[in-house]
Short mmCIF file of C-alpha atoms in Angstrom, two decimals:
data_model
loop_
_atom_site.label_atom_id
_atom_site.label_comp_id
_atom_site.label_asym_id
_atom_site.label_seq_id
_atom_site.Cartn_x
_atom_site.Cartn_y
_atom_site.Cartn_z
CA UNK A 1 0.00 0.00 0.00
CA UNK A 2 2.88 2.13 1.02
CA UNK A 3 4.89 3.13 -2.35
CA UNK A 4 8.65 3.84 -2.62
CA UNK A 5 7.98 7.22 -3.17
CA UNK A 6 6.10 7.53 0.14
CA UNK A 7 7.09 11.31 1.83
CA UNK A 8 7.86 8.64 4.86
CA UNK A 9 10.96 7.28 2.95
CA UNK A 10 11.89 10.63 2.04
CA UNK A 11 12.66 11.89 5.19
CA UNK A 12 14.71 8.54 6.33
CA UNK A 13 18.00 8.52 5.27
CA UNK A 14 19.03 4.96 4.42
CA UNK A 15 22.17 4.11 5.93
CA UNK A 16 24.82 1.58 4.49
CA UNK A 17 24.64 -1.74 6.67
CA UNK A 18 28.53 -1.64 6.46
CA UNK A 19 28.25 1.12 9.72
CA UNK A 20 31.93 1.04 10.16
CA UNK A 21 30.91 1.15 13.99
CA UNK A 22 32.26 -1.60 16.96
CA UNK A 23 30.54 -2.96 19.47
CA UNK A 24 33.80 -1.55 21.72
CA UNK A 25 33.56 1.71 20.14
CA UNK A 26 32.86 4.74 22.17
CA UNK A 27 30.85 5.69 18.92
CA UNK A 28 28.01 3.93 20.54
CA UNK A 29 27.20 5.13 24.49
CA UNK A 30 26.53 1.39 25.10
CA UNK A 31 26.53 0.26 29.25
CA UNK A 32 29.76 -1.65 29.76
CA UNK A 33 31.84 -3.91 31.86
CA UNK A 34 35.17 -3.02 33.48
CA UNK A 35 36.50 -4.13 30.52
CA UNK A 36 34.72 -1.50 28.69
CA UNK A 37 32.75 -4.59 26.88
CA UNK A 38 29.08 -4.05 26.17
CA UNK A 39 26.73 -5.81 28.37
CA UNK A 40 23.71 -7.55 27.24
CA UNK A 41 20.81 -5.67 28.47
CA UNK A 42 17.55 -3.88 27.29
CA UNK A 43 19.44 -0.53 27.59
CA UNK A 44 21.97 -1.45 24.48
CA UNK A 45 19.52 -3.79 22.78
CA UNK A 46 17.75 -0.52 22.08
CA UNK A 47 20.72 1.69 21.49
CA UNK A 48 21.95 -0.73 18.93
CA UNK A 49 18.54 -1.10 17.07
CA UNK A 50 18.32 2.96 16.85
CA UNK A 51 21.81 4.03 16.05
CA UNK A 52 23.74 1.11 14.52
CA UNK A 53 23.95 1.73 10.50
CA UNK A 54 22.06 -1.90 9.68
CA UNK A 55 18.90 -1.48 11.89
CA UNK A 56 18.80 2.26 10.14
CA UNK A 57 14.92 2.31 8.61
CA UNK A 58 14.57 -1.00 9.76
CA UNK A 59 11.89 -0.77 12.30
CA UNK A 60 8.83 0.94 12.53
CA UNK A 61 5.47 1.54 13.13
CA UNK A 62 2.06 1.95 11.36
CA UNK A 63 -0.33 4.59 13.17
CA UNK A 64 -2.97 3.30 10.60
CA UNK A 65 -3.12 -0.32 11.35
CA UNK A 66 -1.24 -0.21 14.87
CA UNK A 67 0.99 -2.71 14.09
CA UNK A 68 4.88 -3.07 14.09
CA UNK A 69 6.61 -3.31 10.65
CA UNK A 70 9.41 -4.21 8.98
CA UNK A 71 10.21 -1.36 6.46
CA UNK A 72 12.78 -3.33 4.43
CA UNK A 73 15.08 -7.05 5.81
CA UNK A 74 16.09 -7.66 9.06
CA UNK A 75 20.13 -7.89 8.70
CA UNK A 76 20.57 -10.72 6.84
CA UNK A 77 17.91 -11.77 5.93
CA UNK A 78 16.84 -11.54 1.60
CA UNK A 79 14.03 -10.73 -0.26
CA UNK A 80 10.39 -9.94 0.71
CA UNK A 81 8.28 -7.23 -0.52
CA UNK A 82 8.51 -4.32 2.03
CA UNK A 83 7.07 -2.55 4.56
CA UNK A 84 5.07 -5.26 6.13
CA UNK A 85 3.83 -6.26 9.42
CA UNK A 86 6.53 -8.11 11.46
CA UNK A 87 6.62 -11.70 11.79
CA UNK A 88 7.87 -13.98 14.86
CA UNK A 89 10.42 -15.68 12.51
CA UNK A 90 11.78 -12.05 12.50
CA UNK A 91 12.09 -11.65 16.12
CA UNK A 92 14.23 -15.10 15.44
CA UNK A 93 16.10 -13.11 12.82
CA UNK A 94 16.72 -10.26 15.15
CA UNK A 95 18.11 -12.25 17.87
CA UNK A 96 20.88 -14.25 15.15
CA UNK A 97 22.32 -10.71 14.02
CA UNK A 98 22.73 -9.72 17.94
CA UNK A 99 24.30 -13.09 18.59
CA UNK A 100 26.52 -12.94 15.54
CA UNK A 101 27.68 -9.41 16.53
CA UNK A 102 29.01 -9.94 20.46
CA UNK A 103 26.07 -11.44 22.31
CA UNK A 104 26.04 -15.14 21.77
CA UNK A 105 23.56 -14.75 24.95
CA UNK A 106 21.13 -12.39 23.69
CA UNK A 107 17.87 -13.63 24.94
CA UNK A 108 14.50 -13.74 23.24
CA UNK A 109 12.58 -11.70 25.69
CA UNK A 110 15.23 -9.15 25.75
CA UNK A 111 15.05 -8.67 21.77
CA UNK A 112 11.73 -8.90 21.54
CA UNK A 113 10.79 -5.75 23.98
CA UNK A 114 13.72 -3.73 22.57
CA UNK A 115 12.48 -4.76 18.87
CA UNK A 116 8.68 -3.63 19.80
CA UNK A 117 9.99 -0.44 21.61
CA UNK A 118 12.03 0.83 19.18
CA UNK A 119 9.21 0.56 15.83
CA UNK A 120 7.34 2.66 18.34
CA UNK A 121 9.66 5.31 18.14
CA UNK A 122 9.85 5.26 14.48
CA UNK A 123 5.71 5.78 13.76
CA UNK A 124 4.56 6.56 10.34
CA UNK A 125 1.02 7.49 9.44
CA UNK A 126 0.05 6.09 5.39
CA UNK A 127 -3.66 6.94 5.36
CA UNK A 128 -2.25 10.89 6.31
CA UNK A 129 0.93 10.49 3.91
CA UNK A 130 -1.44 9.01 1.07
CA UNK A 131 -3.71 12.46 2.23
CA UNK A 132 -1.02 14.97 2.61
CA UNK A 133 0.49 13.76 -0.60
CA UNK A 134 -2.41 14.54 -3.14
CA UNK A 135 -2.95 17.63 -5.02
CA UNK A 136 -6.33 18.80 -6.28
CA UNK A 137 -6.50 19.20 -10.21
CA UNK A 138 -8.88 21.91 -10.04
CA UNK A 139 -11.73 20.14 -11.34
CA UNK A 140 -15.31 19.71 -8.92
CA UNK A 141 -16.31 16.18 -9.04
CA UNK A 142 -17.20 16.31 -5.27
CA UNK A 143 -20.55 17.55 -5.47
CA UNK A 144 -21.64 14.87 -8.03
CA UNK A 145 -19.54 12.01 -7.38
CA UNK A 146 -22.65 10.14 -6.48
CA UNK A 147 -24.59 11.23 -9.66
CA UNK A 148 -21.50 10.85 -12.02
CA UNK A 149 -19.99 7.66 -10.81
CA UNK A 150 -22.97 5.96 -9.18
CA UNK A 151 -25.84 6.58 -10.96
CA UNK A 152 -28.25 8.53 -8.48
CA UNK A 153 -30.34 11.00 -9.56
CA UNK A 154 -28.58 14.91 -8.90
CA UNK A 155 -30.66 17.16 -6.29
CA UNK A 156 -29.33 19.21 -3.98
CA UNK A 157 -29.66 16.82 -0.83
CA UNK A 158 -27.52 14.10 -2.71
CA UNK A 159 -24.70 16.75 -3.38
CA UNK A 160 -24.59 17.84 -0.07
CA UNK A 161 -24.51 14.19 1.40
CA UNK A 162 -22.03 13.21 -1.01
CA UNK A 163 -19.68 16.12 -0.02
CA UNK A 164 -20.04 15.94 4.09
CA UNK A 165 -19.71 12.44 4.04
CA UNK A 166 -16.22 12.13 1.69
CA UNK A 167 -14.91 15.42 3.98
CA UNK A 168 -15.71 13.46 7.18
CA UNK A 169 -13.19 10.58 6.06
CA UNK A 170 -10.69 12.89 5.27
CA UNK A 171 -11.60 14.75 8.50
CA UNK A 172 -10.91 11.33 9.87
CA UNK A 173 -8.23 10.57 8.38
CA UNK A 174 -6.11 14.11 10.10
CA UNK A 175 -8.04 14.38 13.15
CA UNK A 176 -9.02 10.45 14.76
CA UNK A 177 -11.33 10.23 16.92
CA UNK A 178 -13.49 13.65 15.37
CA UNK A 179 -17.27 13.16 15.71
CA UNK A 180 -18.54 11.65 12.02
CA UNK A 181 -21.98 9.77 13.56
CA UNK A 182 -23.59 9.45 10.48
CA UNK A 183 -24.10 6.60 7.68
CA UNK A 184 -24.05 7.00 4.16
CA UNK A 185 -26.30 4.56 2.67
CA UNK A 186 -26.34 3.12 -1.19
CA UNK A 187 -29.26 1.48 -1.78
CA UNK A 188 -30.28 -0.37 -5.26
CA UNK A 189 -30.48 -3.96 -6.65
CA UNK A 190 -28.02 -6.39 -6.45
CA UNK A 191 -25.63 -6.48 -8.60
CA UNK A 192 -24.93 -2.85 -9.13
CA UNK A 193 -21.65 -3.09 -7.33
CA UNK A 194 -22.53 -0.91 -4.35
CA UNK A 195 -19.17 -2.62 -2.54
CA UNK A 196 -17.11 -2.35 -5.45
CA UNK A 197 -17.17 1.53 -5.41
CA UNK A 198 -16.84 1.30 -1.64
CA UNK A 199 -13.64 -0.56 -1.92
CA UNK A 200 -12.60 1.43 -4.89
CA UNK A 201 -12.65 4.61 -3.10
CA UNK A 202 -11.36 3.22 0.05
CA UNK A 203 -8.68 1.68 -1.74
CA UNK A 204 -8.80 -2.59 -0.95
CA UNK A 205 -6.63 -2.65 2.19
CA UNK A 206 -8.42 0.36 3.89
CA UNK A 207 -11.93 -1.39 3.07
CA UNK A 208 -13.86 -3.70 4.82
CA UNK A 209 -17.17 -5.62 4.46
CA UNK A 210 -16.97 -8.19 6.92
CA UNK A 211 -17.13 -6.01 10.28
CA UNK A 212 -17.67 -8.33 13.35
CA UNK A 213 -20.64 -8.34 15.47
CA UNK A 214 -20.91 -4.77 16.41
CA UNK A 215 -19.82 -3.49 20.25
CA UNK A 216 -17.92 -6.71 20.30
CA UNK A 217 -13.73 -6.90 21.42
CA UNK A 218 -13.38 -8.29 17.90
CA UNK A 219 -14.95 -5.38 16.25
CA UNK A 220 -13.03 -2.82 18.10
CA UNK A 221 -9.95 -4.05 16.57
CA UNK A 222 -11.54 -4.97 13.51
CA UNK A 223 -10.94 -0.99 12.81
CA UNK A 224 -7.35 -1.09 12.59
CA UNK A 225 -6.04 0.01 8.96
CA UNK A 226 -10.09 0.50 7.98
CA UNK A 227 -10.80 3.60 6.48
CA UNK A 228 -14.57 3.01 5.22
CA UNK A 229 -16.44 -0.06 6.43
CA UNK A 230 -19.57 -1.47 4.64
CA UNK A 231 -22.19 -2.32 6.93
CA UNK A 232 -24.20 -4.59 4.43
CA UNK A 233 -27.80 -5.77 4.39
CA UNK A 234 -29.18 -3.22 6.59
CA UNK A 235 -33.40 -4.61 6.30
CA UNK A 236 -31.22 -8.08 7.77
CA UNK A 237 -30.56 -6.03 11.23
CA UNK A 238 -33.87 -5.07 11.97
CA UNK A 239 -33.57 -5.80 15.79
CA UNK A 240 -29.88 -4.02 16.24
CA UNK A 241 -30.80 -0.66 14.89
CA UNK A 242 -29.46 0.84 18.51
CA UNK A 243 -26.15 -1.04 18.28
CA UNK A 244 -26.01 -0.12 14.97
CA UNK A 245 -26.54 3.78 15.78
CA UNK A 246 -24.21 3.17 19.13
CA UNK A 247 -21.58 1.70 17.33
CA UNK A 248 -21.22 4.63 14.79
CA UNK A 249 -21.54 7.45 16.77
CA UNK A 250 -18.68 5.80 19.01
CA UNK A 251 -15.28 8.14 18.05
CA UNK A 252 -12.61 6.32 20.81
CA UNK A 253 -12.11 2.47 20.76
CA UNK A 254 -11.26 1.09 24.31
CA UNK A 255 -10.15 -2.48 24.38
CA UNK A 256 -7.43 -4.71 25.23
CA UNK A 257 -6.06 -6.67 22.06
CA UNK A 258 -5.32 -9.95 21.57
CA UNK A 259 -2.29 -11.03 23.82
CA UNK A 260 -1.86 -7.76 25.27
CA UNK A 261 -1.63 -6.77 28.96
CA UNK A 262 -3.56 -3.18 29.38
CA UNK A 263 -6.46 -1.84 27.70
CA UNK A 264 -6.12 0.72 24.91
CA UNK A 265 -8.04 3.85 23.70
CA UNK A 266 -7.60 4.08 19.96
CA UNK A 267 -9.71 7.23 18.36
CA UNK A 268 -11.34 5.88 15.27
CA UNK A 269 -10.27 6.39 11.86
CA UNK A 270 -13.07 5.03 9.85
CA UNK A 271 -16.46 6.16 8.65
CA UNK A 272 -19.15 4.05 7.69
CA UNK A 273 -21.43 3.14 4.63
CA UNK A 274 -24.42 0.95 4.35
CA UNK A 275 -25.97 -1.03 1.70
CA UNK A 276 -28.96 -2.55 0.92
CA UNK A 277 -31.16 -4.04 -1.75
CA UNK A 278 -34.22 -3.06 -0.18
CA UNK A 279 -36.56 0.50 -0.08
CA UNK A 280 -37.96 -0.07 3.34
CA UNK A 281 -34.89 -1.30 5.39
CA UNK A 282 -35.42 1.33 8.09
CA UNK A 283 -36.66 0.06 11.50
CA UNK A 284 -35.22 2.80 13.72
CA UNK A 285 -38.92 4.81 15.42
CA UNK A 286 -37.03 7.87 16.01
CA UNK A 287 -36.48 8.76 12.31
CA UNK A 288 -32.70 7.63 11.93
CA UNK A 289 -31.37 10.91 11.33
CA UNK A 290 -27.75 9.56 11.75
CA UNK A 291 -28.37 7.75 8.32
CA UNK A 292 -28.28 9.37 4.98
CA UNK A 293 -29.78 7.11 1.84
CA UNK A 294 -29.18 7.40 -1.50
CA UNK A 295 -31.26 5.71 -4.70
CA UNK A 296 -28.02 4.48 -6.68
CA UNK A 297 -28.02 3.41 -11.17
CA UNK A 298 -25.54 2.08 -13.09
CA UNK A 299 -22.01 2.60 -11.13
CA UNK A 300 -19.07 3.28 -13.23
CA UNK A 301 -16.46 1.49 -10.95
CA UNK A 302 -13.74 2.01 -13.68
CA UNK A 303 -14.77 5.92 -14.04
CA UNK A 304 -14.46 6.23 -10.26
CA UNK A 305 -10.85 4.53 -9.84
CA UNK A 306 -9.88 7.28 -12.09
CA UNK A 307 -10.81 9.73 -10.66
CA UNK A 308 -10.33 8.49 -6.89
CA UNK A 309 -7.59 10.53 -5.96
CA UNK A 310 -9.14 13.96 -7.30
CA UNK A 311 -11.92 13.31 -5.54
CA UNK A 312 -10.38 12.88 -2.11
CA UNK A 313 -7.78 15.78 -3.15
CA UNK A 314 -10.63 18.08 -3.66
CA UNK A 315 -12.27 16.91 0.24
CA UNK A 316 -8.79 17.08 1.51
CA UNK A 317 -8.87 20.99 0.10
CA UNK A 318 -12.35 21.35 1.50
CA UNK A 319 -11.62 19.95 5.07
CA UNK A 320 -8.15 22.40 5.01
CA UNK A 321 -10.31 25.36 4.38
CA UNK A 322 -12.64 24.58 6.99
CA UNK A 323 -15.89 23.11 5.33
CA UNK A 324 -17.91 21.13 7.99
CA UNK A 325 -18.59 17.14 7.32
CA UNK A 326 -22.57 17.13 9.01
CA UNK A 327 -25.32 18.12 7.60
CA UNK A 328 -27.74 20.74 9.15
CA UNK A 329 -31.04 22.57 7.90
CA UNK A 330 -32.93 21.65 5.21
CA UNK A 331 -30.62 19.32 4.14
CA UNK A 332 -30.89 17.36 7.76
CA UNK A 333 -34.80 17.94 7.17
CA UNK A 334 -34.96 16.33 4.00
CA UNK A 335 -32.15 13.12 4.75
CA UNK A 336 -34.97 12.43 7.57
CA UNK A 337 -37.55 12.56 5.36
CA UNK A 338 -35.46 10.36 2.76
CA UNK A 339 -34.95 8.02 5.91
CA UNK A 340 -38.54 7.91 6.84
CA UNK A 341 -39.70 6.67 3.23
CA UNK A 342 -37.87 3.76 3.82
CA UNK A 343 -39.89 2.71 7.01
CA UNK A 344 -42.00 -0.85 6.07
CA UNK A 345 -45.95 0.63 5.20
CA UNK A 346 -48.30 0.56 7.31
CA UNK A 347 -51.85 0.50 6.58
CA UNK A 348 -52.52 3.24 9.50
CA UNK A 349 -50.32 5.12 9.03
CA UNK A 350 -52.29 8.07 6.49
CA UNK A 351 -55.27 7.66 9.08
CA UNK A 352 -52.66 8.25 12.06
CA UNK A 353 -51.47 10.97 10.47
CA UNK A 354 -54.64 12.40 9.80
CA UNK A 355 -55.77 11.98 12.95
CA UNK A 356 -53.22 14.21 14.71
CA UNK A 357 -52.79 16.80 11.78
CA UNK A 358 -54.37 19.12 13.90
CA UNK A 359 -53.75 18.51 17.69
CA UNK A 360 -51.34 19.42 19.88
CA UNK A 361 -51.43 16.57 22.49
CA UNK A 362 -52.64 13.22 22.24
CA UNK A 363 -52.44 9.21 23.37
CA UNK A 364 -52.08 6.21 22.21
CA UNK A 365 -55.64 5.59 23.17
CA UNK A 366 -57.11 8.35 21.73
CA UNK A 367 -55.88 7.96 18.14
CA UNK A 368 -57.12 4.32 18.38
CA UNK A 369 -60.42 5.31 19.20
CA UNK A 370 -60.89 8.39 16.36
CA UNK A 371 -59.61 5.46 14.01
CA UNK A 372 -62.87 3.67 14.98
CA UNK A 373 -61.48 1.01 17.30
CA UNK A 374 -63.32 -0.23 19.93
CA UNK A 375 -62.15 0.19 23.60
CA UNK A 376 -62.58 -3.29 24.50
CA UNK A 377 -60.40 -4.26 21.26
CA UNK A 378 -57.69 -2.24 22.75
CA UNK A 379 -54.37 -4.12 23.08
CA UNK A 380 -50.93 -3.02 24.25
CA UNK A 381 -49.64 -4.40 20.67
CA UNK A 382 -51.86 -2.05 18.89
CA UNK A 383 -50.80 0.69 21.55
CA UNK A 384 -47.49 -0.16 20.23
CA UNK A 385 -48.43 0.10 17.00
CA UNK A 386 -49.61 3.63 17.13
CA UNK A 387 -46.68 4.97 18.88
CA UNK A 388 -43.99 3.72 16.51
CA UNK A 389 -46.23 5.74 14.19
CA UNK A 390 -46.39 8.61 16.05
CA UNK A 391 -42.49 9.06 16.43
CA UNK A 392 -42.12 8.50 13.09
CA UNK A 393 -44.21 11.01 12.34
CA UNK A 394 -41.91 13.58 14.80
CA UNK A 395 -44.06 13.33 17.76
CA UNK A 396 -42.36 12.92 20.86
CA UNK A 397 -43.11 11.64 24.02
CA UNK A 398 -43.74 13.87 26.77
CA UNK A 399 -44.59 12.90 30.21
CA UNK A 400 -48.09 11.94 31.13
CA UNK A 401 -52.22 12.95 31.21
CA UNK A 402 -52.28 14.57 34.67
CA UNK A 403 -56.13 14.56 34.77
CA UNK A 404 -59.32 13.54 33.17
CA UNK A 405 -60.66 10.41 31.00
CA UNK A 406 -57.19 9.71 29.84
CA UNK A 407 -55.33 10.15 32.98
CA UNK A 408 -51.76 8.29 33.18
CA UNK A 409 -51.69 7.29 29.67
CA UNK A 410 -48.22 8.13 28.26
CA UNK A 411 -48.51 11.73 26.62
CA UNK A 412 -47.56 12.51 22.78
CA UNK A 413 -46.91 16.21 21.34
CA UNK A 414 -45.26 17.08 17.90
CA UNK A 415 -41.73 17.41 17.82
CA UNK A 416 -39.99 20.20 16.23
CA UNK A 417 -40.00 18.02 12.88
CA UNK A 418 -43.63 17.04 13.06
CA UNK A 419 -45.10 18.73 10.71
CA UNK A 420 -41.99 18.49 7.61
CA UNK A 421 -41.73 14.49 8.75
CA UNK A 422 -44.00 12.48 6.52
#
C-alpha cells in the first residue's frame, strides 16, 4: 500500500549496513563492563537497534493499522516485498544478528521488547501520507460524485450528502477520533456493485465488508487500517438498529487486544457506509437521522478509480479550508424525510397521520379510538403500533395525562420536525 515514493521514505536517510561502527567503540554510548565490553541488556539492545547503520529504517510503526513493521530485511535476511507487518520468525532473525555481533547470549525476551519499543519510536502514518500527498486538479467532481460515478439521480440533498460524508473521512483521516456519527447509505439492486465503489474509493486494504458483530472486542480491533467499512444488508438487522446507531456514533475504541496486557483507547479512523437491496430497510422509530440514503443506477467502478484521488484531493482541500462534514437545515430535514420513506408501510399510518394533523397533544388511546377502534379491542400491541407511528411522524413523548378520561396514559406532542416528517 505504502509506495517507494512515500514522503515517509523521504525523510529517512538509508544508511549503508557496512556502519563502520564496533561494538567496543565509544561511537556507541553502550553500558559496559570493566572491561569496557558491552553488556547484554535492554538498555543497548535498544541503542543498537536505533543508532547502529544496519537497523537504520529498519523498524517501525504503522499509526494506521497499529501494528509493528518491517520497512525493508532484518540484517541478513533476503528478499520480501517491504514494509510489512513483522513476523515472529523475524524476532528469530533479530536475535541471530545480535548473537553474531558480540552477544552469543542475547535472549529472546530481551530482543523482543527492545524490537517492539524501538518501531514505536519510528511511527509513520500512510492513510495521512497518502492524504497529505495529493494535489487537487482543479476540477469539482465532489458535489456529483454520487450522480457521475454511481448513478443517483442529482438534487441538492444528494450533493450535499455526497460532499459531508467524503470530507468526514478525510476529517478522519487528520483528526481520529473527530465526531462523524452518520451513515451514508447506497441502496439499489443487487448487482450494481454498491461494494465495489466502496472498496474502490477506500482503496482494498483500507476497506472492509466483513465487520464483526458490532460493540464486540473483535470489532473494536476490527478498525485497525479500515478507512470506510460497509455495513451490508441493513433490512437483515432489523432488531440491532441501537447497536447499529451506538456503534457509529462511538469516536474512541477502548479495548485490550489480543495477547496484550492493558487496555487501549484508539480514536477511530473510519467512517461508515451501508448497503442494501431493499426500499424499506429502516426500522429505527425515532427517524434515523444519523443515516443518509441514496437511490443508486448504473455505477461506473472504472470511471471512479480514475478519478479516486481527485476526488479525495478536492475533500482534503475542503476539510483544510474549513468546510464542515454534518449536515444541518434543510438538508438534515430532508435526509430524515429520505430516511422515513424507507420505514415498512403501514396501513394506519395516512389515518394516524390524519388523525393528529391538527392537535397538539394526544395518546395512544385516543388515536385508536378516532380510528374507529373499539375500547374493548384495545391491546398493548396495537398501543405499540400507534406509537412507533407517532415518532415517526416527529411526535415525541412527553410525560403523562395529569387529569381527566385519559389520565396516566403516556402523553404525545409534535416534535420540532412534526409537521416536515411524513
Amino acid at each position: 500500500m505504502i509506495a517507494k515514493d512515500n514522503p515517509y521514505f523521504a525523510v529517512r536517510k538509508r544508511l549503508s549496513n557496512d556502519s563502520g561502527l564496533s561494538y567496543r567503540n565509544d561511537e556507541l554510548p553502550l553500558i559496559r563492563d570493566d572491561k569496557k565490553r558491552p553488556i547484554w541488556n535492554m538498555a543497548n539492545a535498544i541503542t543498537l537497534l536505533t543508532d547502529h547503520g544496519d537497523w537504520q529504517s529498519v523498524l517501525g510503526f504503522n499509526q494506521f493499522t497499529m501494528r509493528r513493521v518491517l520497512l525493508r530485511a532484518v540484517p541478513g535476511q533476503r528478499g520480501g516485498e517491504y514494509p510489512r507487518p513483522l513476523e515472529d520468525d523475524d524476532y528469530s532473525a533479530a536475535q541471530a544478528w545480535f548473537n553474531r555481533n558480540g552477544f552469543p547470549r542475547a535472549s529472546m525476551e530481551i530482543v523482543r521488547a527492545a524490537v517492539r519499543k524501538v518501531c514505536r519510536h519510528q511511527s509513520y502514518d500512510p492513510l495521512r501520507d497518502y492524504l497529505d500527498g495529493l494535489q487537487w486538479d482543479g476540477t469539482r467532481r465532489l458535489n456529483s460524485w454520487l450522480a457521475d460515478y454511481c448513478g443517483a439521480e442529482l438534487s441538492e440533498y444528494l450533493q450535499e450528502v455526497g460532499k459531508r460524508w467524503c470530507i468526514s473521512a478525510v476529517a478522519r483521516g487528520f483528526k481520529p477520533g473527530c465526531k462523524a456519527d452518520h451513515m451514508l447509505v447506497l441502496e439499489g439492486a443487487q448487482g450494481r456493485k454498491k461494494s465495489t465503489a466502496l472498496a474502490t474509493l477506500a482503496g482494498e486494504d483500507w476497506f472492509s465488508d466483513a465487520l464483526p458483530q458490532m460493540g464486540t472486542k473483535d470489532a473494536s480491533s476490527y478498525l485497525r487500517g479500515k478507512w470506510i467499512i460497509e455495513v451490508g444488508e441493513l433490512e437483515a438487522m432489523r432488531k440491532e438498529v441501537d447497536a447499529i446507531k451506538a456503534f457509529i456514533t462511538r469516536q474512541v475504541e477502548t479495548f485490550r487486544p489480543a495477547y496484550g496486557r492493558e487496555e487501549v483507547s484508539e480514536p477511530r479512523r473510519c467512517v461508515f457506509a451501508g448497503t442494501t437491496n431493499k426500499d424499506d430497510w429502516q426500522r429505527d422509530e425515532t427517524g434515523g437521522r444519523r443515516f443518509w440514503p441514496v437511490r443508486v443506477g448504473e455505477i461506473d467502478v472504472d470511471g471512479l478509480a480514475r478519478d479516486r484521488n481527485q476526488i479525495w484531493a478536492e475533500a482534503v482541500m475542503l476539510y483544510r479550508k474549513g468546510e464542515r462534514w454534518w449536515i444541518e437545515g434543510e438538508v438534515a430535514e430532508q435526509a430524515q424525510a429520505e430516511v422515513a420513506d424507507r420505514r415498512p408501510d403501514d396501513p394506519w399510518r395516512a389515518d394516524i397521520a390524519r388523525v393528529v394533523q391538527s392537535r397538539s397533544e394526544i395518546t395512544a388511546k385516543q388515536v385508536l379510538g378516532e380510528m374507529g377502534v373499539l375500547p374493548c379491542d384495545m391491546t398493548p400491541i396495537l398501543a405499540r403500533r400507534v406509537t412507533q407511528e407517532l415518532v415517526a411522524l416527529g411526535w415525541e413523548r412527553a410525560g403523562r395525562i395529569t387529569s381527566g378520561e385519559g389520565k396516566g396514559a403516556a402523553r404525545y406532542i409534535p416534535g420540532e420536525d412534526a409537521v416536515r416528517v411524513r
